[in-house]
Tab-separated table of C-alpha atoms in Angstrom:
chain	number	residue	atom	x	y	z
A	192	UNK	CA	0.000	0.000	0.000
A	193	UNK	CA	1.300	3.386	-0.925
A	194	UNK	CA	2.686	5.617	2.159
A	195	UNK	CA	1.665	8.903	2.759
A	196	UNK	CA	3.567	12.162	1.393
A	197	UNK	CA	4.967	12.757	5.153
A	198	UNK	CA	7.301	9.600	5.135
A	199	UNK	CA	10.587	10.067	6.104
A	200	UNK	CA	12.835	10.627	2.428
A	201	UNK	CA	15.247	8.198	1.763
A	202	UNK	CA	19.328	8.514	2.919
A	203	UNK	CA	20.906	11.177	1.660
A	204	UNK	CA	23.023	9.932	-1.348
A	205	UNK	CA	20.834	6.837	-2.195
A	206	UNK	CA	20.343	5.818	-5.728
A	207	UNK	CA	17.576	3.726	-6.403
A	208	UNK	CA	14.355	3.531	-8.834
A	209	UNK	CA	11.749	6.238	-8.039
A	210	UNK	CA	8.895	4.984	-6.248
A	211	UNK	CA	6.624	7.506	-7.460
A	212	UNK	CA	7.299	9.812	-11.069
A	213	UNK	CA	5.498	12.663	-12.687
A	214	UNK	CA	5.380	13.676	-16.155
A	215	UNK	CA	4.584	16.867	-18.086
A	216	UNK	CA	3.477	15.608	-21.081
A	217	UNK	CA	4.391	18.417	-23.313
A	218	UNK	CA	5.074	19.169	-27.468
A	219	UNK	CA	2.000	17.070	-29.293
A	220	UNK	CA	1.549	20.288	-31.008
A	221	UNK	CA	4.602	20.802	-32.276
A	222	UNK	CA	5.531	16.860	-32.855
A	223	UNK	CA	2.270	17.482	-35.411
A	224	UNK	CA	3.565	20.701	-36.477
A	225	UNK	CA	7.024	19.303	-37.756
A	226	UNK	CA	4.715	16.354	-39.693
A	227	UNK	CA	2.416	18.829	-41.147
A	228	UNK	CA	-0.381	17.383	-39.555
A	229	UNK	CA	-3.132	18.642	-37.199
A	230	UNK	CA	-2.797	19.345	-33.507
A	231	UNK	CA	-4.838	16.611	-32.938
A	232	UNK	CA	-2.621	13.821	-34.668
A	233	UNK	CA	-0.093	14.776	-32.390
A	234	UNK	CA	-2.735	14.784	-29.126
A	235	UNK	CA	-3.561	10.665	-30.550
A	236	UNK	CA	-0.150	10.369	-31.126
A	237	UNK	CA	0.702	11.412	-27.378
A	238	UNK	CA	-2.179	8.919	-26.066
A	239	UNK	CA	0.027	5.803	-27.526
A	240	UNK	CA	2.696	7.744	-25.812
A	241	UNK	CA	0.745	6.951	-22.690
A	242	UNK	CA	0.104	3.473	-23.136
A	243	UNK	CA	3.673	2.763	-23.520
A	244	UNK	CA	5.106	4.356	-20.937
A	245	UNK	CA	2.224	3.165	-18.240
A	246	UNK	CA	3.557	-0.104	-19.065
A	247	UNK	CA	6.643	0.746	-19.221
A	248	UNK	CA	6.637	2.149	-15.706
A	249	UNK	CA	4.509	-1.201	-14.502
A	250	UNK	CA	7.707	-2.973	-15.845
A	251	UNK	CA	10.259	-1.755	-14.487
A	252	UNK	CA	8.673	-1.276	-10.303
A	253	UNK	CA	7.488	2.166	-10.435
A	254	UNK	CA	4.723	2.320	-7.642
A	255	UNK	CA	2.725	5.452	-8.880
A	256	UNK	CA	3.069	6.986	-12.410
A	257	UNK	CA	1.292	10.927	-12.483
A	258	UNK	CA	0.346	12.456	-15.390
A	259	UNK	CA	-0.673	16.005	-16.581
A	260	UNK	CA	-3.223	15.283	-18.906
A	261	UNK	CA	-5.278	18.479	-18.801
A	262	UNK	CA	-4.375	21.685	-16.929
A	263	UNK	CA	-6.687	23.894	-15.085
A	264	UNK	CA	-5.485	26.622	-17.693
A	265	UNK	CA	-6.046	24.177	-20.570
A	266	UNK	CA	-9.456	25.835	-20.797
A	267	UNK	CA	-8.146	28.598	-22.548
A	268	UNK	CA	-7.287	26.724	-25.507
A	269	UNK	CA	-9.528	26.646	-28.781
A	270	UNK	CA	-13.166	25.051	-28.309
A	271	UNK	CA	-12.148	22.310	-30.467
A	272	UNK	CA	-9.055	21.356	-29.566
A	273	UNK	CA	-10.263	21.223	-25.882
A	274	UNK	CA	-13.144	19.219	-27.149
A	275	UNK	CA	-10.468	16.456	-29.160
A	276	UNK	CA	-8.687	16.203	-25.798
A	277	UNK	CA	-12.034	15.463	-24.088
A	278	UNK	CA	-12.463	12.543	-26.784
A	279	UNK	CA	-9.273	10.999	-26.151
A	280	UNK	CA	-9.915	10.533	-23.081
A	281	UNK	CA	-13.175	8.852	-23.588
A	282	UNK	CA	-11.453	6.550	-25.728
A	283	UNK	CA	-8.574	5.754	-22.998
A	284	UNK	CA	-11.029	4.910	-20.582
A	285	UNK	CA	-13.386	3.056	-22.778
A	286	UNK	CA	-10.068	1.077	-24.735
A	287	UNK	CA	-7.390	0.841	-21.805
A	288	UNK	CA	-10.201	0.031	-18.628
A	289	UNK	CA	-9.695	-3.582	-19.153
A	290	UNK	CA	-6.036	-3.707	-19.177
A	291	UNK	CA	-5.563	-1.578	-15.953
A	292	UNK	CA	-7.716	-4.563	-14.223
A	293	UNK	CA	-6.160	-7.145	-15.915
A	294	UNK	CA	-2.762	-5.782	-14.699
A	295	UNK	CA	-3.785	-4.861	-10.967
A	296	UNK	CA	-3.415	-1.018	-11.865
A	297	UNK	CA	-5.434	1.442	-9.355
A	298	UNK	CA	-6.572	4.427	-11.105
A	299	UNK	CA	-6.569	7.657	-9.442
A	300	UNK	CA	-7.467	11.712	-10.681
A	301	UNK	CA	-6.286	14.457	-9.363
A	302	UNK	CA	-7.830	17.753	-10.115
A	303	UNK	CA	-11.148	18.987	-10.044
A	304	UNK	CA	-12.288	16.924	-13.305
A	305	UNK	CA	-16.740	16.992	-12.208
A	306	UNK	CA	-16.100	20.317	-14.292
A	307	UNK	CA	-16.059	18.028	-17.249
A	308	UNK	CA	-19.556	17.037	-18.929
A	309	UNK	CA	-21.956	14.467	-17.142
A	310	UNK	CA	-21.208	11.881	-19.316
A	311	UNK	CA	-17.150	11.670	-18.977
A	312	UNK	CA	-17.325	12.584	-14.864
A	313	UNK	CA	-19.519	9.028	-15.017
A	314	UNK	CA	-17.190	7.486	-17.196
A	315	UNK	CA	-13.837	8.569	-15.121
A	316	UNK	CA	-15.644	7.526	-11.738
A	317	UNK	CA	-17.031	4.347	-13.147
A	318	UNK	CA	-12.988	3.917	-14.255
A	319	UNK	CA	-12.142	5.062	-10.803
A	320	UNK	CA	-14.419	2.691	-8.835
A	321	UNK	CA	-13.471	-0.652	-11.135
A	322	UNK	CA	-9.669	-0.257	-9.875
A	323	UNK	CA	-10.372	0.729	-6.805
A	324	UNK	CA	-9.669	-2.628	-4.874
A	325	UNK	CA	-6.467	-3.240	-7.359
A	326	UNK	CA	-3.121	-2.797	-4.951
A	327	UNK	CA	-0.605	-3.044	-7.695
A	328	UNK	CA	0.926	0.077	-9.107
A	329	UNK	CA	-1.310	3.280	-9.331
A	330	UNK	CA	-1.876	4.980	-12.054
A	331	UNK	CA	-2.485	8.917	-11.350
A	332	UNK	CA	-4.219	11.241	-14.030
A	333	UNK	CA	-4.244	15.083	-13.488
A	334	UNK	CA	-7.446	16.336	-14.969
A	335	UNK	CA	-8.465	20.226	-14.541
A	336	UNK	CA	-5.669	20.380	-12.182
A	337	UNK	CA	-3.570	23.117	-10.963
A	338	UNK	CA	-1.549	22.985	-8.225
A	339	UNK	CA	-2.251	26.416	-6.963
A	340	UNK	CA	-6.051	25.728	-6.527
A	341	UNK	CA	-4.710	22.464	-4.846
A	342	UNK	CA	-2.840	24.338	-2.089
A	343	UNK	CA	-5.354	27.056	-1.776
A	344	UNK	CA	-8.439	24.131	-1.478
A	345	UNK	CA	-6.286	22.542	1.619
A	346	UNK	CA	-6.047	25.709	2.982
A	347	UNK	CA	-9.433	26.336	3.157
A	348	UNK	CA	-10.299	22.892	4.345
A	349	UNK	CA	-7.526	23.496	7.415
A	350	UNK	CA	-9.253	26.700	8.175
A	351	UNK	CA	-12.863	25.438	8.386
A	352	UNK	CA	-11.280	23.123	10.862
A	353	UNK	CA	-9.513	25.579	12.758
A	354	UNK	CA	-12.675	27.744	12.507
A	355	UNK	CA	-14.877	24.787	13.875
A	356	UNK	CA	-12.766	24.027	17.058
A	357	UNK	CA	-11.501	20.377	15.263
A	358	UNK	CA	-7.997	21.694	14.644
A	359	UNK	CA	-5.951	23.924	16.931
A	360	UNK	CA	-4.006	26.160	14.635
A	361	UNK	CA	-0.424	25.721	16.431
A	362	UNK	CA	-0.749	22.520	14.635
A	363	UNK	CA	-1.146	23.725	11.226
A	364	UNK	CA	2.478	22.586	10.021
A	365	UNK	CA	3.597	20.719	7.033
A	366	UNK	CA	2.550	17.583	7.659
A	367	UNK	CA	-1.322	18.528	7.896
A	368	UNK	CA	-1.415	20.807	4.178
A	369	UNK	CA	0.075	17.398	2.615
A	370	UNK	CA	-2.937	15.388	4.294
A	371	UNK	CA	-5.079	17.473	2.565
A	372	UNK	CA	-3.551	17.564	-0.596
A	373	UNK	CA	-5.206	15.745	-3.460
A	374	UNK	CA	-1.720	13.312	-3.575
A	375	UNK	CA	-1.819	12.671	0.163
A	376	UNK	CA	-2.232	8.918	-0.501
A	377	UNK	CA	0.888	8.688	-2.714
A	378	UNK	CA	4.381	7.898	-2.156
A	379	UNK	CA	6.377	11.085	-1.665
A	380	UNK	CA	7.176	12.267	-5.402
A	381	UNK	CA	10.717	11.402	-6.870
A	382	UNK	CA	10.943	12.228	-10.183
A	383	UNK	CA	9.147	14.592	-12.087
A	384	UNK	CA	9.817	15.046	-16.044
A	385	UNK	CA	8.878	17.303	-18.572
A	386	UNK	CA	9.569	16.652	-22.382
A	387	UNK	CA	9.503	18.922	-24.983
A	388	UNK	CA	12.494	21.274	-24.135
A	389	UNK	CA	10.246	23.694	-22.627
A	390	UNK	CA	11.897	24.584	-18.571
A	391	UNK	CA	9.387	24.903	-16.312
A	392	UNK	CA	6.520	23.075	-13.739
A	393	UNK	CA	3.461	25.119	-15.098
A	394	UNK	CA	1.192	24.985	-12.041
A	395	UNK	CA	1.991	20.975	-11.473
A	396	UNK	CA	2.724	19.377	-8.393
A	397	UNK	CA	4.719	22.844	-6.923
A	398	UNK	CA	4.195	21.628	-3.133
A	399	UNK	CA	5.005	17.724	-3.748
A	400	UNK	CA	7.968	18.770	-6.297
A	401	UNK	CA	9.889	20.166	-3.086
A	402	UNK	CA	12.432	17.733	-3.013
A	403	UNK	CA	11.791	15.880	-6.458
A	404	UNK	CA	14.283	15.632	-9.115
A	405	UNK	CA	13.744	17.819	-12.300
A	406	UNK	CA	14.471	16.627	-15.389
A	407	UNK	CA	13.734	18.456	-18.389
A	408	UNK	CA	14.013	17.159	-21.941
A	409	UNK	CA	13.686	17.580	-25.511
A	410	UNK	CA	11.954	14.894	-26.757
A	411	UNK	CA	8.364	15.458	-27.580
A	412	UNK	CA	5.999	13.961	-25.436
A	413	UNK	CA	4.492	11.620	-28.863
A	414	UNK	CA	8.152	10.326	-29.041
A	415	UNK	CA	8.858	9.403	-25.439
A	416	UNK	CA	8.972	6.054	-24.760
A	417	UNK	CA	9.898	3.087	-22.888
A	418	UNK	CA	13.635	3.647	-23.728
A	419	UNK	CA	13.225	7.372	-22.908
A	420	UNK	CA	11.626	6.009	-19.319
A	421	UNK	CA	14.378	3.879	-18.563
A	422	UNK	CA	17.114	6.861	-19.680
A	423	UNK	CA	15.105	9.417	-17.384
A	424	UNK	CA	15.322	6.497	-14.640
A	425	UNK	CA	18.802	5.954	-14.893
A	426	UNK	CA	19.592	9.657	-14.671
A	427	UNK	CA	17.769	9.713	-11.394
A	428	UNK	CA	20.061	6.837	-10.469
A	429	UNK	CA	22.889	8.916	-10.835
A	430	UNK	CA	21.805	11.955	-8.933
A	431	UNK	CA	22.788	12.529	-5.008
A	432	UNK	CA	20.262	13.266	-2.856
A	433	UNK	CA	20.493	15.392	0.016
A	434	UNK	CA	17.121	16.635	1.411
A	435	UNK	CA	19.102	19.758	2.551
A	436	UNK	CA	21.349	17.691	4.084
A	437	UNK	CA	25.656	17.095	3.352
């Protein structure tokens, strides 16, 4: 079973596989743009993209796998395009379901994704609730999430506590915002990548990415694969970790 965020991080200096790895799944656009094709090739393009690397990460031990499929600020893009992106993942879920049961996955989403319309909020909980007694590796989609809104949600929640009398506000301390995170039943994150060459988090995982790795690369999310998986692993491998220690 997956510990929470507050566990105590690993020796300083260890180098072992990431229990627990984030992706930015960034440059479908341009991966179509360079093919002269339409944005949303490169979108169904990146969804293959997925499936490799989910199984990819099942292979090789990773316990939980996040990705950022849809941003909170994604809503900004074009009516269409946000629409394609809503019916890929309908297709995920309705192709890929089967597979995460077969293979012990738990699903999880992160992000405030009832937003979406009636009929995919069913689909994603019905998705949710099939896994939900799986206890191999977990699967994490980010779906209208932004990390911001995350922090400022468990914020709230610790104040309505404090305001009610449950919570005594000289115990407001690290620890209790990552219980109230939306990741607070996750392994502490190790790893987080972005592809696509572009150097930044963009509103993903800022409070869990504390003490994660960073590891940004060129490759376009629609041509990251298993091989790119096992490179990004092996880089963490080599890396030192000190929590702010020697």
């Amino acid at each position: 079973m997956p510990v929470p965020a507050t566990a105590a991080p690993p020796a300083a200096g260890t180098t072992h596989l990431p229990r627990h790895v984030a992706i930015i799944m960034d440059g479908n656009g341009r991966w179509a743009k360079k093919r002269f094709l339409p944005r949303f090739a490169g979108h169904k393009a990146g969804v293959e993209a997925v499936r490799a690397v989910t199984r990819a990460a099942r292979s090789m031990g990773i316990e939980a796998l996040t990705l950022y499929a849809f941003s909170s600020e994604n809503w900004r893009r074009p009516e269409e395009e946000v629409s394609d992106l809503m019916g890929l993942l309908r297709l995920f879920i309705r192709t890929d379901i089967d597979e995460l049961v077969r293979e012990n996955v738990r699903l999880r989403v992160i992000g405030d994704y009832r937003r979406f319309s009636a009929d995919l909020v069913a689909q994603v909980e019905d998705a949710i609730a099939r896994t939900a007694n799986n206890s191999g590796p977990i699967l994490v989609i980010a779906l209208n999430y932004g990390a911001q809104a995350e922090i400022a949600a468990a914020a709230r929640r610790l104040a309505a506590k404090a305001a009610d009398g449950a919570l005594d506000i000289a115990h407001i301390d690290e620890a209790a915002i990552e219980a109230e995170l939306d990741t607070s039943d996750l392994p502490p994150l190790d790893l987080l990548i972005r592809t696509s060459g572009e150097v930044r988090l963009s509103n993903f995982l800022l409070w869990q990415a504390a003490y994660a790795e960073l590891l940004f690369i060129d490759t376009l999310w629609p041509d990251f694969d298993a091989a790119a998986l096992e490179s990004a692993v092996a880089e963490f491998g080599r890396r030192q970790r000190r929590f702010g220690g020697l």
